[in-house]
Amino acid sequence: MKKFPESEFIQLSALQHMLFCERQCALIHVEQLWAENRFTAEGRIMHERVDRGDSKDMGRIRVAYSLPLQSRHLGVSGKADVVEFHLSGGKQGKWVPFPVEYKRGKPKKNDSDKVQLCAQALCLEEMLGHPVENGALFYGKTRRRLDVVFDDALRRLTFETARKVHDLIDSGTTPTARYEKKCDTCSMKSLCLPKTSNGKTSVDLYFKKLLE
Ligand code: SF4
């Protein structure tokens, strides 16, 4: 299996951006642009609150916050909001990592949140040398925790998505915009201009607008 050098690592969050919209992924990770809207601001505040947590020992569960992660097989690095370690077996049992990712909204129709969580699990497996079979997504809007099983299909999709992000970044190109309903919730809409960009990159348009 291919191993990426650290210099080629992509951000773990790029996988989620890729599954939401390839152009959004390129705007952020190729053109290095960023814009915040209400949804990303709420998400950021939620993550900041979670990140401030102190490690906890609750007997058979230990909790670590803001854990740095990386995987040479995926070629990604990032951070896990929360990793619980569940004691399996008796006193001499093993601590099994269980990643938990916090999201502001509600469960999505696509697999982007699950892929991001699965990427965390693959990082933990590689770093700790222990299988990570399950994790959970916690949604702020529903206040519910959704259990996620890291099955073969989800692992394949995660590797496939990471490969697409690497290819996109290597190509250095930004796909053209195509307006869809999801654009109305996209934080990059004001830079992307999906109804008017006509295939040009946001940077072209941004400077054109500035000069005008
Ligand atoms: S506005 Fe639409 S096309 Fe543009 S980056 Fe966002 S989702 Fe993609």
Short mmCIF file of C-alpha atoms and ligand atoms in Angstrom, two decimals:
data_model
loop_
_atom_site.label_atom_id
_atom_site.label_comp_id
_atom_site.label_asym_id
_atom_site.label_seq_id
_atom_site.Cartn_x
_atom_site.Cartn_y
_atom_site.Cartn_z
CA MET A 1 0.00 0.00 0.00
CA LYS A 2 1.28 3.49 -0.92
CA LYS A 3 2.68 5.64 1.90
CA PHE A 4 2.62 9.43 1.56
CA PRO A 5 5.50 11.59 2.87
CA GLU A 6 4.41 14.24 5.39
CA SER A 7 5.06 16.97 2.82
CA GLU A 8 2.13 15.60 0.78
CA PHE A 9 -0.36 15.29 3.62
CA ILE A 10 -3.76 16.90 3.06
CA GLN A 11 -6.09 18.17 5.77
CA LEU A 12 -8.49 15.57 7.09
CA SER A 13 -11.37 18.02 6.64
CA ALA A 14 -10.69 18.09 2.88
CA LEU A 15 -12.40 14.72 2.53
CA GLN A 16 -15.65 16.19 3.78
CA HIS A 17 -15.26 19.23 1.49
CA MET A 18 -14.68 16.90 -1.48
CA LEU A 19 -17.85 14.94 -0.83
CA PHE A 20 -19.88 18.14 -0.41
CA CYS A 21 -18.57 19.77 -3.60
CA GLU A 22 -15.38 19.24 -5.60
CA ARG A 23 -15.21 22.96 -6.43
CA GLN A 24 -15.52 23.90 -2.75
CA CYS A 25 -12.66 21.51 -1.99
CA ALA A 26 -10.50 23.14 -4.68
CA LEU A 27 -11.33 26.68 -3.56
CA ILE A 28 -10.23 25.84 -0.02
CA HIS A 29 -7.36 23.42 -0.58
CA VAL A 30 -6.00 24.48 -4.00
CA GLU A 31 -6.72 28.22 -4.02
CA GLN A 32 -6.35 28.54 -0.21
CA LEU A 33 -9.55 30.60 0.13
CA TRP A 34 -11.86 30.55 3.10
CA ALA A 35 -15.12 32.25 3.96
CA GLU A 36 -17.33 31.78 6.95
CA ASN A 37 -21.11 31.80 7.08
CA ARG A 38 -23.56 31.20 9.94
CA PHE A 39 -23.24 27.41 9.63
CA THR A 40 -19.43 27.31 9.70
CA ALA A 41 -19.36 29.87 12.55
CA GLU A 42 -21.74 27.75 14.63
CA GLY A 43 -19.68 24.65 13.84
CA ARG A 44 -16.45 26.41 14.79
CA ILE A 45 -17.87 27.57 18.14
CA MET A 46 -19.10 24.05 18.87
CA HIS A 47 -15.66 22.59 18.08
CA GLU A 48 -13.93 25.21 20.23
CA ARG A 49 -16.16 24.28 23.18
CA VAL A 50 -15.41 20.58 22.72
CA ASP A 51 -11.66 21.26 22.28
CA ARG A 52 -11.49 22.96 25.69
CA GLY A 53 -12.43 19.73 27.47
CA ASP A 54 -9.93 18.13 29.85
CA SER A 55 -9.09 14.45 29.58
CA LYS A 56 -11.44 12.37 31.70
CA ASP A 57 -11.21 9.01 33.36
CA MET A 58 -14.65 7.47 33.85
CA GLY A 59 -13.65 3.99 34.90
CA ARG A 60 -14.14 1.83 31.84
CA ILE A 61 -14.10 4.85 29.52
CA ARG A 62 -11.29 7.39 29.21
CA VAL A 63 -11.78 10.49 27.10
CA ALA A 64 -9.14 12.51 25.23
CA TYR A 65 -9.87 15.82 23.45
CA SER A 66 -8.28 17.45 20.40
CA LEU A 67 -6.07 14.50 19.59
CA PRO A 68 -3.61 15.11 16.71
CA LEU A 69 -3.97 12.47 14.00
CA GLN A 70 -2.18 11.36 10.87
CA SER A 71 -2.13 8.52 8.39
CA ARG A 72 0.62 7.85 5.85
CA HIS A 73 -1.64 5.43 3.95
CA LEU A 74 -4.35 8.06 3.48
CA GLY A 75 -1.87 10.94 3.33
CA VAL A 76 -3.87 13.04 5.78
CA SER A 77 -3.37 14.83 9.07
CA GLY A 78 -5.78 16.62 11.37
CA LYS A 79 -7.37 16.42 14.76
CA ALA A 80 -10.07 14.34 16.44
CA ASP A 81 -12.59 16.30 18.55
CA VAL A 82 -12.94 13.48 21.04
CA VAL A 83 -11.52 9.99 21.26
CA GLU A 84 -13.01 7.73 23.87
CA PHE A 85 -11.02 4.69 24.93
CA HIS A 86 -13.31 1.83 25.96
CA LEU A 87 -11.90 -0.90 28.17
CA SER A 88 -12.75 -4.22 26.58
CA GLY A 89 -12.50 -7.37 28.68
CA GLY A 90 -11.49 -7.54 32.35
CA LYS A 91 -8.85 -5.60 34.28
CA GLN A 92 -6.16 -6.85 31.93
CA GLY A 93 -8.31 -5.89 28.94
CA LYS A 94 -7.38 -3.52 26.13
CA TRP A 95 -8.33 0.13 25.64
CA VAL A 96 -10.19 0.31 22.33
CA PRO A 97 -10.23 3.73 20.60
CA PHE A 98 -13.69 5.08 19.70
CA PRO A 99 -13.65 8.45 17.84
CA VAL A 100 -16.54 10.89 18.34
CA GLU A 101 -17.00 13.85 16.00
CA TYR A 102 -19.25 16.81 16.91
CA LYS A 103 -21.41 18.40 14.20
CA ARG A 104 -23.61 21.47 14.55
CA GLY A 105 -26.58 20.38 12.42
CA LYS A 106 -28.41 17.14 11.87
CA PRO A 107 -27.44 13.91 10.06
CA LYS A 108 -26.72 14.53 6.36
CA LYS A 109 -28.06 12.61 3.38
CA ASN A 110 -24.55 12.05 2.02
CA ASP A 111 -21.69 10.13 3.68
CA SER A 112 -19.36 13.10 4.23
CA ASP A 113 -19.53 13.08 8.04
CA LYS A 114 -19.10 9.30 8.16
CA VAL A 115 -16.09 9.49 5.83
CA GLN A 116 -14.45 12.15 8.00
CA LEU A 117 -14.99 9.98 11.06
CA CYS A 118 -13.75 6.87 9.27
CA ALA A 119 -10.59 8.76 8.26
CA GLN A 120 -10.03 9.49 11.95
CA ALA A 121 -10.49 5.79 12.72
CA LEU A 122 -7.96 4.81 10.02
CA CYS A 123 -5.48 7.33 11.49
CA LEU A 124 -5.96 5.87 14.97
CA GLU A 125 -5.51 2.31 13.67
CA GLU A 126 -2.26 3.26 11.97
CA MET A 127 -0.96 5.29 14.94
CA LEU A 128 -1.96 2.90 17.72
CA GLY A 129 -1.80 -0.43 15.87
CA HIS A 130 -5.25 -1.41 17.12
CA PRO A 131 -8.40 -2.09 15.05
CA VAL A 132 -11.04 0.64 15.35
CA GLU A 133 -14.39 -0.81 14.34
CA ASN A 134 -16.86 1.81 15.64
CA GLY A 135 -17.27 5.49 16.38
CA ALA A 136 -20.05 8.05 16.69
CA LEU A 137 -21.27 11.38 15.29
CA PHE A 138 -22.91 13.77 17.74
CA TYR A 139 -25.33 16.27 16.14
CA GLY A 140 -25.98 19.55 17.95
CA LYS A 141 -29.41 20.13 16.42
CA THR A 142 -30.88 16.75 17.32
CA ARG A 143 -28.68 16.31 20.44
CA ARG A 144 -28.35 12.68 19.35
CA ARG A 145 -25.38 10.42 18.95
CA LEU A 146 -25.32 8.32 15.81
CA ASP A 147 -23.22 5.16 15.96
CA VAL A 148 -21.07 4.49 12.89
CA VAL A 149 -19.60 1.13 11.89
CA PHE A 150 -16.37 1.34 9.89
CA ASP A 151 -17.23 -1.44 7.45
CA ASP A 152 -15.36 -2.30 4.25
CA ALA A 153 -17.58 -0.11 2.06
CA LEU A 154 -17.03 2.97 4.23
CA ARG A 155 -13.27 2.31 4.40
CA ARG A 156 -13.13 1.98 0.58
CA LEU A 157 -15.09 5.23 0.15
CA THR A 158 -12.73 6.99 2.57
CA PHE A 159 -9.60 5.85 0.69
CA GLU A 160 -11.23 6.70 -2.65
CA THR A 161 -12.15 10.20 -1.42
CA ALA A 162 -8.64 10.84 -0.08
CA ARG A 163 -7.19 9.74 -3.44
CA LYS A 164 -9.52 12.16 -5.27
CA VAL A 165 -8.42 15.05 -3.02
CA HIS A 166 -4.73 14.24 -3.65
CA ASP A 167 -5.39 14.12 -7.42
CA LEU A 168 -7.30 17.41 -7.28
CA ILE A 169 -4.51 19.16 -5.37
CA ASP A 170 -1.86 17.69 -7.69
CA SER A 171 -3.80 18.95 -10.72
CA GLY A 172 -3.89 22.47 -9.25
CA THR A 173 -7.15 23.17 -11.06
CA THR A 174 -10.53 24.32 -9.78
CA PRO A 175 -13.58 22.69 -11.37
CA THR A 176 -16.19 24.99 -12.85
CA ALA A 177 -19.20 26.01 -10.78
CA ARG A 178 -22.60 24.48 -11.28
CA TYR A 179 -25.40 25.98 -9.24
CA GLU A 180 -27.32 23.47 -7.10
CA LYS A 181 -29.60 23.80 -4.09
CA LYS A 182 -26.71 23.02 -1.73
CA CYS A 183 -24.95 26.20 -2.90
CA ASP A 184 -27.37 28.21 -0.74
CA THR A 185 -25.84 26.70 2.41
CA CYS A 186 -22.23 26.78 1.16
CA SER A 187 -19.88 29.11 3.04
CA MET A 188 -17.89 29.68 -0.18
CA LYS A 189 -20.87 30.94 -2.20
CA SER A 190 -19.80 34.60 -2.09
CA LEU A 191 -16.37 33.69 -3.52
CA CYS A 192 -17.57 30.95 -5.86
CA LEU A 193 -20.46 32.91 -7.42
CA PRO A 194 -22.09 29.70 -8.73
CA LYS A 195 -24.77 31.47 -10.76
CA THR A 196 -22.40 33.79 -12.58
CA SER A 197 -18.88 32.40 -12.49
CA ASN A 198 -19.23 30.73 -15.90
CA GLY A 199 -16.34 28.39 -15.27
CA LYS A 200 -13.85 30.96 -14.04
CA THR A 201 -12.14 30.55 -10.73
CA SER A 202 -13.24 32.69 -7.85
CA VAL A 203 -9.86 34.42 -7.71
CA ASP A 204 -10.25 35.59 -11.33
CA LEU A 205 -13.68 36.92 -10.53
CA TYR A 206 -12.70 38.40 -7.21
CA PHE A 207 -9.93 40.51 -8.74
CA LYS A 208 -12.05 41.41 -11.78
CA LYS A 209 -14.76 42.66 -9.45
CA LEU A 210 -12.18 44.56 -7.37
CA LEU A 211 -10.76 46.29 -10.46
CA GLU A 212 -14.22 47.22 -11.65
S1 SF4 B 1 -21.38 27.62 -4.04
FE1 SF4 B 1 -22.01 25.64 -4.90
S2 SF4 B 1 -20.60 25.23 -6.62
FE2 SF4 B 1 -19.73 26.86 -5.34
S3 SF4 B 1 -18.36 25.82 -3.96
FE3 SF4 B 1 -20.30 26.05 -2.90
S4 SF4 B 1 -21.45 24.17 -3.33
FE4 SF4 B 1 -19.76 24.27 -4.78
#
